Amino acid sequence: MAVVEITNPSNPQLVRNIVSISSQWHDVKVFQDKCYLVSEGGGGILIYDLANVDNGQVPQVGQVTSGGTTATHNVAIDEVSGFLYRAGGDSNGLRIYNLNQSLTNPPLVASWSTRYVHDVQVVTYTSGPYAGRQIAFACSGFNGGFTQTGLDVLDVTNKSNIQVLANRTYSGGAYSHQGWLSPDRQYFYLNDELDESNSQPTRTIVFNVGNINNPQLAS
């Protein structure tokens, strides 16, 4: 993991290069002044302190290995609710940790393993008909993501009772890889990693998620 100072984009400065687990796949997210690094190679969640990053100091301050295998494909954080989500790693769906309880040793509070999750975005709605609800938009599928690949919309507000609001697939799907919400949260843009192998051009699959209980393919 490289920590780079980019205030002047034309002159980026390497602050620190952190040698981590040997793997082709890593992901990292920041919450407050902490940095959370995961890898398919294992290690669980490696936690670094960014409080003194301006002085070139990025010490490791924690490591969390609860939740079964220590491998993780991606990590997501809902910054409003303060929960961290590990996605993938082996055949895992989501593993959920409470950063409100501890930034350096967050406890595992729940998991969802109905389907494999390759990547996820989790948001807390603060206005409108879904205000107060924490919703996960998961790029998912069975058989490691290859079977019935698509989008799961989950209500993760109650960690002990996660609800599947909707599951959607799309024609020519090969492997639902990653996606992101539009700023107004009306659309979810999903990319398929392998659909080009079906002799079709690269696509972005757009879902209308204005109604989280009934997403519709938009384009």
Coordinates of N, CA and C in Angstrom, one line a residue:
M1 N 0.8 -1.2 0.0 CA 0.0 0.0 0.0 C 0.9 1.2 0.0
A2 N 0.6 2.1 -0.9 CA 1.4 3.4 -1.0 C 0.5 4.5 -0.4
V3 N 1.1 5.3 0.4 CA 0.5 6.5 0.9 C 1.1 7.7 0.2
V4 N 0.3 8.5 -0.5 CA 0.8 9.5 -1.4 C 0.2 10.8 -1.1
E5 N 1.0 11.9 -1.0 CA 0.5 13.2 -0.7 C 0.3 13.9 -2.1
I6 N -1.0 14.2 -2.3 CA -1.4 14.7 -3.7 C -2.0 16.1 -3.7
T7 N -1.7 16.9 -2.7 CA -2.2 18.3 -2.7 C -1.8 19.0 -3.9
N8 N -0.6 18.8 -4.4 CA -0.2 19.3 -5.7 C -0.2 18.1 -6.7
P9 N -1.3 18.0 -7.5 CA -1.4 16.8 -8.3 C -0.3 16.6 -9.3
S10 N 0.4 17.7 -9.7 CA 1.5 17.6 -10.7 C 2.8 17.2 -10.0
N11 N 2.8 17.1 -8.7 CA 4.0 16.8 -7.9 C 3.7 15.9 -6.8
P12 N 3.2 14.7 -7.0 CA 2.8 13.8 -5.9 C 4.0 13.3 -5.1
Q13 N 3.9 13.2 -3.8 CA 5.0 12.8 -3.0 C 4.7 11.5 -2.2
L14 N 5.5 10.5 -2.4 CA 5.4 9.3 -1.6 C 5.7 9.5 -0.2
V15 N 4.7 9.3 0.7 CA 4.8 9.4 2.1 C 5.4 8.1 2.7
R16 N 4.8 7.0 2.4 CA 5.3 5.7 2.9 C 4.8 4.6 2.0
N17 N 5.6 3.6 1.7 CA 5.2 2.4 1.0 C 5.2 1.3 2.1
I18 N 4.1 0.7 2.2 CA 3.9 -0.4 3.2 C 3.9 -1.7 2.6
V19 N 4.8 -2.6 2.9 CA 4.9 -3.9 2.3 C 3.9 -4.8 3.1
S20 N 2.9 -5.3 2.4 CA 1.8 -6.1 3.0 C 1.8 -7.5 2.6
I21 N 0.7 -8.2 2.7 CA 0.6 -9.6 2.4 C 0.8 -9.8 0.9
S22 N 1.5 -10.9 0.5 CA 1.8 -11.1 -0.9 C 0.5 -11.6 -1.6
S23 N 0.0 -10.8 -2.5 CA -1.2 -11.1 -3.2 C -1.4 -10.1 -4.3
Q24 N -2.1 -10.5 -5.4 CA -2.5 -9.6 -6.5 C -3.6 -8.6 -6.1
W25 N -4.3 -9.0 -5.0 CA -5.6 -8.3 -4.7 C -5.5 -7.7 -3.3
H26 N -5.6 -6.4 -3.2 CA -5.7 -5.6 -2.0 C -6.8 -4.5 -2.1
D27 N -7.3 -4.1 -1.0 CA -8.2 -2.9 -1.0 C -8.0 -2.2 0.3
V28 N -8.3 -0.9 0.2 CA -8.1 -0.1 1.4 C -9.2 1.0 1.5
K29 N -9.7 1.3 2.7 CA -10.6 2.4 2.9 C -10.1 3.2 4.2
V30 N -10.5 4.4 4.2 CA -10.2 5.3 5.3 C -11.4 5.7 6.1
F31 N -11.4 5.7 7.4 CA -12.4 6.2 8.3 C -11.8 7.0 9.4
Q32 N -12.3 8.3 9.5 CA -11.7 9.2 10.4 C -10.2 9.3 10.2
D33 N -9.3 9.0 11.2 CA -7.9 9.0 11.0 C -7.2 7.7 10.9
K34 N -8.0 6.7 10.6 CA -7.5 5.3 10.5 C -7.7 4.8 9.1
C35 N -6.8 3.9 8.7 CA -6.8 3.3 7.3 C -6.9 1.8 7.5
Y36 N -7.8 1.2 6.7 CA -8.1 -0.3 6.9 C -7.7 -1.0 5.6
L37 N -6.8 -1.9 5.7 CA -6.2 -2.6 4.5 C -6.6 -4.1 4.6
V38 N -7.0 -4.6 3.4 CA -7.4 -6.1 3.4 C -6.7 -6.7 2.1
S39 N -6.7 -8.0 2.1 CA -6.0 -8.7 1.0 C -6.6 -10.1 0.8
E40 N -6.6 -10.5 -0.4 CA -7.0 -11.9 -0.7 C -5.9 -12.9 -0.1
G41 N -4.7 -12.4 0.1 CA -3.7 -13.2 0.7 C -3.8 -13.5 2.1
G42 N -4.8 -12.9 2.8 CA -5.0 -13.1 4.2 C -4.6 -11.9 5.1
G43 N -4.4 -12.1 6.3 CA -4.0 -11.0 7.2 C -5.2 -10.3 7.9
G44 N -6.4 -10.7 7.5 CA -7.6 -10.0 8.2 C -7.7 -8.6 7.8
I45 N -7.9 -7.7 8.8 CA -7.9 -6.3 8.6 C -6.7 -5.7 9.2
L46 N -5.8 -5.1 8.4 CA -4.7 -4.4 9.0 C -5.0 -2.9 9.1
I47 N -4.7 -2.4 10.3 CA -5.2 -1.0 10.6 C -4.0 -0.1 10.8
Y48 N -4.0 1.1 10.1 CA -2.9 2.0 10.2 C -3.4 3.4 10.7
D49 N -2.6 4.1 11.4 CA -2.9 5.4 12.0 C -2.4 6.5 11.0
L50 N -3.3 7.4 10.6 CA -3.0 8.5 9.7 C -2.9 9.8 10.4
A51 N -3.0 9.8 11.8 CA -3.0 11.1 12.5 C -1.8 11.9 12.2
N52 N -0.6 11.3 12.1 CA 0.6 12.0 11.8 C 1.2 11.8 10.4
V53 N 0.2 11.6 9.5 CA 0.7 11.3 8.1 C 1.5 12.5 7.5
D54 N 1.2 13.7 7.9 CA 1.9 14.9 7.4 C 3.3 14.9 7.8
N55 N 3.7 14.1 8.9 CA 5.1 14.0 9.3 C 5.7 12.7 8.8
G56 N 5.0 12.0 7.9 CA 5.5 10.8 7.3 C 5.3 9.6 8.2
Q57 N 4.5 9.7 9.2 CA 4.3 8.5 10.1 C 2.9 7.8 9.8
V58 N 3.0 6.6 9.5 CA 1.8 5.7 9.2 C 2.0 4.4 9.9
P59 N 2.0 4.4 11.3 CA 2.2 3.1 12.0 C 1.0 2.2 12.0
Q60 N 1.3 0.9 12.0 CA 0.2 -0.1 12.2 C -0.2 -0.1 13.6
V61 N -1.5 0.0 13.9 CA -2.0 0.1 15.2 C -3.0 -1.0 15.6
G62 N -3.3 -1.9 14.6 CA -4.2 -3.0 14.9 C -4.3 -4.0 13.8
Q63 N -4.8 -5.2 14.2 CA -5.1 -6.2 13.2 C -6.2 -7.0 13.7
V64 N -7.2 -7.2 12.8 CA -8.4 -8.0 13.2 C -8.5 -9.2 12.4
T65 N -8.6 -10.4 13.0 CA -8.6 -11.7 12.3 C -9.8 -12.5 12.5
S66 N -10.8 -11.9 13.2 CA -12.1 -12.6 13.5 C -12.9 -12.7 12.2
G67 N -13.8 -13.7 12.1 CA -14.7 -13.8 10.9 C -14.3 -14.9 10.0
G68 N -13.7 -15.9 10.5 CA -13.3 -17.1 9.6 C -12.0 -16.8 8.9
T69 N -12.0 -17.2 7.6 CA -10.7 -17.0 6.9 C -10.3 -15.5 6.9
T70 N -9.0 -15.3 7.0 CA -8.4 -14.0 7.0 C -8.3 -13.3 5.6
A71 N -8.7 -14.1 4.6 CA -8.7 -13.5 3.2 C -9.9 -12.6 3.0
T72 N -9.7 -11.5 2.3 CA -10.8 -10.6 1.9 C -10.5 -10.0 0.5
H73 N -11.5 -9.9 -0.2 CA -11.3 -9.3 -1.6 C -11.4 -7.8 -1.5
N74 N -12.5 -7.3 -0.9 CA -12.7 -5.8 -0.8 C -13.2 -5.4 0.6
V75 N -13.0 -4.1 0.9 CA -13.5 -3.6 2.1 C -14.3 -2.3 1.8
A76 N -15.4 -2.2 2.5 CA -16.3 -1.0 2.4 C -16.6 -0.5 3.7
I77 N -16.8 0.8 3.8 CA -17.2 1.5 5.1 C -18.3 2.4 4.8
D78 N -19.4 2.2 5.6 CA -20.5 3.2 5.7 C -20.1 4.3 6.7
E79 N -19.6 5.4 6.2 CA -19.1 6.4 7.1 C -20.1 7.1 7.9
V80 N -21.4 7.0 7.6 CA -22.4 7.6 8.4 C -22.7 6.7 9.6
S81 N -22.9 5.4 9.4 CA -23.2 4.5 10.5 C -22.0 4.0 11.2
G82 N -20.8 4.1 10.6 CA -19.6 3.6 11.3 C -19.4 2.1 11.3
F83 N -19.9 1.4 10.3 CA -19.7 0.0 10.2 C -18.8 -0.3 9.0
L84 N -17.9 -1.3 9.1 CA -17.0 -1.8 8.1 C -17.5 -3.1 7.6
Y85 N -17.4 -3.3 6.3 CA -17.8 -4.6 5.6 C -16.7 -5.2 4.9
R86 N -16.3 -6.4 5.2 CA -15.4 -7.2 4.4 C -16.2 -8.0 3.4
A87 N -15.8 -7.9 2.1 CA -16.5 -8.6 1.0 C -15.5 -9.6 0.4
G88 N -16.1 -10.8 0.2 CA -15.3 -11.8 -0.5 C -14.2 -12.4 0.3
G89 N -13.3 -13.0 -0.3 CA -12.3 -13.8 0.4 C -12.8 -15.2 0.6
D90 N -12.2 -16.2 -0.2 CA -12.8 -17.5 -0.2 C -14.2 -17.5 -0.8
S91 N -15.2 -18.0 0.0 CA -16.6 -18.0 -0.5 C -17.5 -17.1 0.3
N92 N -16.9 -16.1 0.9 CA -17.6 -15.3 1.8 C -18.5 -14.2 1.2
G93 N -19.6 -13.9 1.8 CA -20.5 -12.8 1.4 C -20.0 -11.5 2.1
L94 N -20.6 -11.1 3.2 CA -20.2 -9.9 4.0 C -19.9 -10.3 5.4
R95 N -18.9 -9.7 5.9 CA -18.6 -9.8 7.4 C -18.5 -8.3 7.9
I96 N -19.2 -8.1 9.0 CA -19.5 -6.7 9.4 C -18.9 -6.4 10.8
Y97 N -18.2 -5.3 10.9 CA -17.5 -4.9 12.1 C -18.0 -3.5 12.5
N98 N -18.0 -3.3 13.8 CA -18.5 -2.0 14.4 C -17.3 -1.1 14.8
L99 N -17.1 -0.1 13.9 CA -16.0 0.9 14.2 C -16.4 1.9 15.3
N100 N -17.6 2.0 15.6 CA -18.0 2.9 16.7 C -17.6 2.4 18.1
Q101 N -17.4 1.1 18.2 CA -17.0 0.5 19.4 C -15.5 0.6 19.6
S102 N -14.7 0.4 18.5 CA -13.3 0.5 18.5 C -12.8 0.7 17.1
L103 N -11.9 1.8 17.0 CA -11.3 2.0 15.6 C -10.1 1.1 15.4
T104 N -9.5 0.6 16.4 CA -8.3 -0.3 16.2 C -8.6 -1.7 16.5
N105 N -9.7 -2.1 17.1 CA -10.1 -3.5 17.3 C -11.6 -3.6 17.2
P106 N -12.1 -3.3 16.0 CA -13.6 -3.4 15.9 C -14.1 -4.8 16.0
P107 N -15.2 -5.1 16.8 CA -15.7 -6.4 16.9 C -16.5 -6.8 15.7
L108 N -16.5 -8.1 15.4 CA -17.4 -8.7 14.4 C -18.8 -8.7 15.0
V109 N -19.7 -8.2 14.3 CA -21.1 -8.1 14.8 C -22.1 -8.9 14.0
A110 N -21.8 -9.2 12.7 CA -22.7 -10.0 11.9 C -22.0 -10.4 10.6
S111 N -22.7 -11.3 9.9 CA -22.3 -11.8 8.6 C -23.5 -12.1 7.8
W112 N -23.3 -12.1 6.5 CA -24.3 -12.5 5.5 C -23.6 -13.4 4.4
S113 N -24.0 -14.6 4.3 CA -23.3 -15.6 3.5 C -24.2 -16.3 2.5
T114 N -25.3 -15.8 2.2 CA -26.2 -16.4 1.3 C -25.6 -16.5 -0.1
R115 N -24.9 -15.4 -0.5 CA -24.2 -15.4 -1.8 C -22.9 -14.8 -1.6
Y116 N -22.0 -15.1 -2.5 CA -20.6 -14.5 -2.5 C -20.8 -13.1 -2.9
V117 N -20.0 -12.2 -2.3 CA -20.0 -10.8 -2.6 C -18.6 -10.4 -3.0
H118 N -18.5 -9.9 -4.3 CA -17.2 -9.5 -4.8 C -16.9 -8.1 -4.4
D119 N -17.9 -7.2 -4.4 CA -17.7 -5.8 -4.0 C -19.0 -5.3 -3.5
V120 N -19.0 -4.2 -2.7 CA -20.2 -3.7 -2.2 C -20.1 -2.2 -1.8
Q121 N -21.2 -1.5 -2.0 CA -21.3 -0.1 -1.5 C -22.4 -0.1 -0.5
V122 N -22.1 0.5 0.7 CA -23.1 0.5 1.8 C -23.3 2.0 2.2
V123 N -24.6 2.4 2.2 CA -24.9 3.8 2.5 C -26.0 3.9 3.5
T124 N -26.0 4.9 4.3 CA -27.1 5.2 5.2 C -27.9 6.4 4.6
Y125 N -29.2 6.1 4.4 CA -30.1 7.2 3.9 C -30.4 8.1 5.0
T126 N -30.2 9.4 4.8 CA -30.5 10.4 5.9 C -31.7 11.3 5.6
S127 N -32.3 11.1 4.4 CA -33.5 11.8 4.1 C -34.4 11.0 3.2
G128 N -35.6 11.4 2.9 CA -36.5 10.7 2.0 C -37.2 9.5 2.7
P129 N -37.8 8.7 1.9 CA -38.6 7.5 2.5 C -37.8 6.5 3.1
Y130 N -36.4 6.4 2.9 CA -35.6 5.4 3.5 C -34.7 6.0 4.6
A131 N -35.0 7.2 5.1 CA -34.2 7.8 6.1 C -34.0 6.9 7.3
G132 N -32.7 6.8 7.7 CA -32.4 5.9 8.8 C -32.0 4.5 8.5
R133 N -32.2 4.1 7.3 CA -31.9 2.7 6.9 C -30.6 2.6 6.2
Q134 N -29.9 1.5 6.6 CA -28.5 1.3 6.0 C -28.7 0.2 4.9
I135 N -28.3 0.5 3.7 CA -28.6 -0.3 2.6 C -27.3 -0.7 1.9
A136 N -27.1 -2.0 1.6 CA -25.9 -2.5 0.9 C -26.3 -2.9 -0.5
F137 N -25.5 -2.4 -1.5 CA -25.6 -2.7 -2.9 C -24.5 -3.6 -3.2
A138 N -24.8 -4.9 -3.4 CA -23.7 -5.9 -3.4 C -23.6 -6.5 -4.8
C139 N -22.4 -6.6 -5.4 CA -22.2 -7.3 -6.7 C -21.9 -8.8 -6.2
S140 N -22.8 -9.7 -6.6 CA -22.8 -11.0 -6.0 C -23.2 -12.1 -6.9
G141 N -23.1 -13.3 -6.4 CA -23.5 -14.5 -7.1 C -23.2 -15.7 -6.3
F142 N -23.7 -16.8 -6.8 CA -23.4 -18.1 -6.2 C -22.1 -18.6 -6.8
N143 N -21.5 -19.7 -6.3 CA -20.4 -20.3 -6.9 C -19.2 -19.3 -7.0
G144 N -18.9 -18.6 -6.0 CA -17.9 -17.6 -6.0 C -18.2 -16.4 -6.8
G145 N -19.5 -16.2 -7.2 CA -19.9 -15.1 -8.0 C -20.2 -15.4 -9.4
F146 N -19.9 -16.6 -9.9 CA -20.0 -16.9 -11.3 C -21.4 -17.3 -11.7
T147 N -22.2 -17.8 -10.7 CA -23.6 -18.3 -11.0 C -24.6 -17.4 -10.6
Q148 N -25.6 -17.1 -11.4 CA -26.6 -16.1 -11.2 C -26.0 -14.8 -10.7
T149 N -25.0 -14.4 -11.4 CA -24.3 -13.1 -11.1 C -25.2 -11.9 -11.2
G150 N -25.0 -10.9 -10.4 CA -25.9 -9.8 -10.5 C -25.8 -8.8 -9.3
L151 N -26.9 -8.3 -8.9 CA -27.0 -7.2 -7.8 C -27.9 -7.7 -6.7
D152 N -27.4 -7.7 -5.5 CA -28.3 -7.9 -4.3 C -28.4 -6.5 -3.6
V153 N -29.6 -6.2 -3.2 CA -29.9 -5.0 -2.4 C -30.3 -5.5 -1.0
L154 N -29.5 -5.2 0.0 CA -29.7 -5.7 1.3 C -30.0 -4.6 2.3
D155 N -30.9 -4.8 3.2 CA -31.1 -3.9 4.3 C -30.3 -4.4 5.5
V156 N -29.2 -3.7 5.8 CA -28.3 -4.2 6.9 C -28.5 -3.3 8.1
T157 N -29.6 -2.6 8.3 CA -29.8 -1.8 9.4 C -29.8 -2.6 10.7
N158 N -30.5 -3.7 10.7 CA -30.5 -4.6 11.9 C -29.5 -5.7 11.6
K159 N -28.3 -5.6 12.2 CA -27.3 -6.6 11.9 C -27.6 -8.0 12.2
S160 N -28.6 -8.2 13.1 CA -29.0 -9.5 13.5 C -30.1 -10.1 12.6
N161 N -30.6 -9.2 11.7 CA -31.7 -9.7 10.9 C -31.6 -9.0 9.5
I162 N -30.5 -9.3 8.8 CA -30.3 -8.7 7.5 C -31.3 -9.2 6.5
Q163 N -31.9 -8.3 5.7 CA -33.0 -8.6 4.8 C -32.6 -8.4 3.4
V164 N -32.9 -9.4 2.5 CA -32.7 -9.2 1.1 C -33.9 -8.5 0.5
L165 N -33.7 -7.3 0.1 CA -34.8 -6.5 -0.5 C -35.0 -6.8 -2.0
A166 N -34.0 -7.2 -2.7 CA -34.1 -7.5 -4.1 C -32.8 -8.2 -4.6
N167 N -33.0 -9.0 -5.6 CA -31.9 -9.6 -6.3 C -32.2 -9.5 -7.8
R168 N -31.2 -9.0 -8.6 CA -31.4 -8.7 -10.0 C -30.2 -9.3 -10.8
T169 N -30.6 -9.9 -11.9 CA -29.5 -10.4 -12.8 C -29.8 -9.6 -14.1
Y170 N -28.9 -9.8 -15.1 CA -29.0 -9.1 -16.4 C -28.6 -10.1 -17.5
S171 N -29.0 -9.8 -18.7 CA -28.7 -10.7 -19.8 C -27.2 -10.7 -20.1
G172 N -26.7 -11.9 -20.5 CA -25.3 -12.0 -20.8 C -24.3 -11.8 -19.7
G173 N -24.8 -12.0 -18.4 CA -24.0 -11.8 -17.3 C -23.0 -12.9 -17.2
A174 N -21.7 -12.5 -16.8 CA -20.7 -13.5 -16.6 C -20.1 -13.4 -15.2
Y175 N -19.8 -12.2 -14.7 CA -19.2 -12.0 -13.4 C -19.4 -10.5 -12.9
S176 N -20.4 -10.3 -12.1 CA -20.7 -9.0 -11.5 C -19.5 -8.6 -10.6
H177 N -18.8 -7.6 -11.1 CA -17.5 -7.2 -10.5 C -17.5 -6.1 -9.5
Q178 N -18.1 -4.9 -9.9 CA -18.1 -3.8 -9.0 C -19.2 -2.8 -9.5
G179 N -19.6 -1.9 -8.6 CA -20.6 -0.9 -8.9 C -20.6 0.3 -8.0
W180 N -21.3 1.3 -8.4 CA -21.4 2.5 -7.5 C -22.7 3.3 -7.8
L181 N -23.2 3.9 -6.7 CA -24.4 4.7 -6.8 C -24.1 6.1 -7.5
S182 N -25.1 6.6 -8.2 CA -25.1 8.0 -8.6 C -25.2 8.9 -7.3
P183 N -24.8 10.1 -7.4 CA -24.8 11.0 -6.2 C -26.2 11.1 -5.6
D184 N -27.3 11.0 -6.5 CA -28.6 11.2 -5.9 C -29.2 9.8 -5.5
R185 N -28.4 8.8 -5.7 CA -28.8 7.4 -5.3 C -30.0 6.9 -6.0
Q186 N -30.2 7.4 -7.2 CA -31.3 6.9 -8.1 C -30.8 5.8 -9.0
Y187 N -29.5 5.7 -9.3 CA -29.0 4.7 -10.2 C -27.8 4.0 -9.6
F188 N -27.7 2.7 -9.9 CA -26.5 1.9 -9.6 C -25.8 1.5 -10.8
Y189 N -24.5 1.8 -11.0 CA -23.8 1.5 -12.2 C -22.9 0.3 -11.9
L190 N -23.2 -0.8 -12.6 CA -22.5 -2.1 -12.4 C -21.7 -2.5 -13.6
N191 N -20.5 -3.0 -13.3 CA -19.6 -3.5 -14.4 C -19.4 -5.0 -14.2
D192 N -19.5 -5.7 -15.4 CA -19.3 -7.1 -15.4 C -17.8 -7.4 -15.9
E193 N -17.1 -8.2 -15.1 CA -15.7 -8.3 -15.4 C -15.4 -9.2 -16.7
L194 N -16.3 -10.1 -17.0 CA -16.0 -11.2 -17.9 C -17.0 -11.3 -19.1
D195 N -18.0 -10.3 -19.2 CA -19.0 -10.5 -20.2 C -18.5 -10.3 -21.6
E196 N -17.3 -9.6 -21.7 CA -16.7 -9.5 -23.1 C -16.4 -10.8 -23.7
S197 N -16.1 -11.8 -22.9 CA -15.8 -13.1 -23.4 C -17.0 -13.8 -24.2
N198 N -18.2 -13.2 -24.0 CA -19.4 -13.7 -24.7 C -19.6 -12.9 -26.0
S199 N -18.5 -12.4 -26.6 CA -18.5 -11.8 -27.9 C -19.4 -10.5 -27.9
Q200 N -19.3 -9.8 -26.9 CA -20.1 -8.5 -26.8 C -19.1 -7.4 -26.3
P201 N -19.4 -6.2 -26.6 CA -18.5 -5.1 -26.1 C -18.7 -4.9 -24.6
T202 N -17.7 -4.2 -24.1 CA -17.7 -3.8 -22.6 C -19.0 -3.0 -22.4
R203 N -19.6 -3.3 -21.3 CA -20.9 -2.6 -20.9 C -20.8 -2.1 -19.5
T204 N -21.6 -1.1 -19.2 CA -22.0 -0.7 -17.9 C -23.5 -1.0 -17.8
I205 N -23.9 -1.8 -16.8 CA -25.3 -2.1 -16.6 C -25.8 -1.1 -15.6
V206 N -26.9 -0.4 -16.0 CA -27.4 0.6 -15.1 C -28.8 0.2 -14.5
F207 N -28.9 0.2 -13.2 CA -30.1 -0.2 -12.5 C -30.7 1.1 -11.9
N208 N -32.0 1.2 -12.1 CA -32.8 2.3 -11.4 C -33.1 1.7 -10.0
V209 N -32.5 2.3 -9.0 CA -32.7 1.9 -7.6 C -33.4 2.9 -6.8
G210 N -34.2 3.8 -7.4 CA -35.0 4.8 -6.7 C -35.9 4.1 -5.7
N211 N -36.4 2.9 -6.1 CA -37.2 2.0 -5.2 C -36.3 0.9 -4.9
I212 N -35.7 0.9 -3.7 CA -34.8 -0.2 -3.3 C -35.4 -1.5 -3.2
N213 N -36.7 -1.6 -3.1 CA -37.4 -2.9 -3.0 C -37.7 -3.5 -4.4
N214 N -37.5 -2.6 -5.4 CA -37.9 -3.1 -6.8 C -37.0 -2.4 -7.8
P215 N -35.7 -2.7 -7.8 CA -34.8 -2.1 -8.8 C -35.1 -2.6 -10.2
Q216 N -34.9 -1.7 -11.2 CA -35.2 -2.1 -12.5 C -34.0 -1.8 -13.4
L217 N -33.8 -2.7 -14.4 CA -32.8 -2.4 -15.4 C -33.1 -1.2 -16.2
A218 N -32.2 -0.2 -16.2 CA -32.5 1.1 -16.9 C -31.9 1.1 -18.3
S219 N -30.6 0.6 -18.4 CA -30.0 0.7 -19.7 C -28.7 -0.2 -19.6

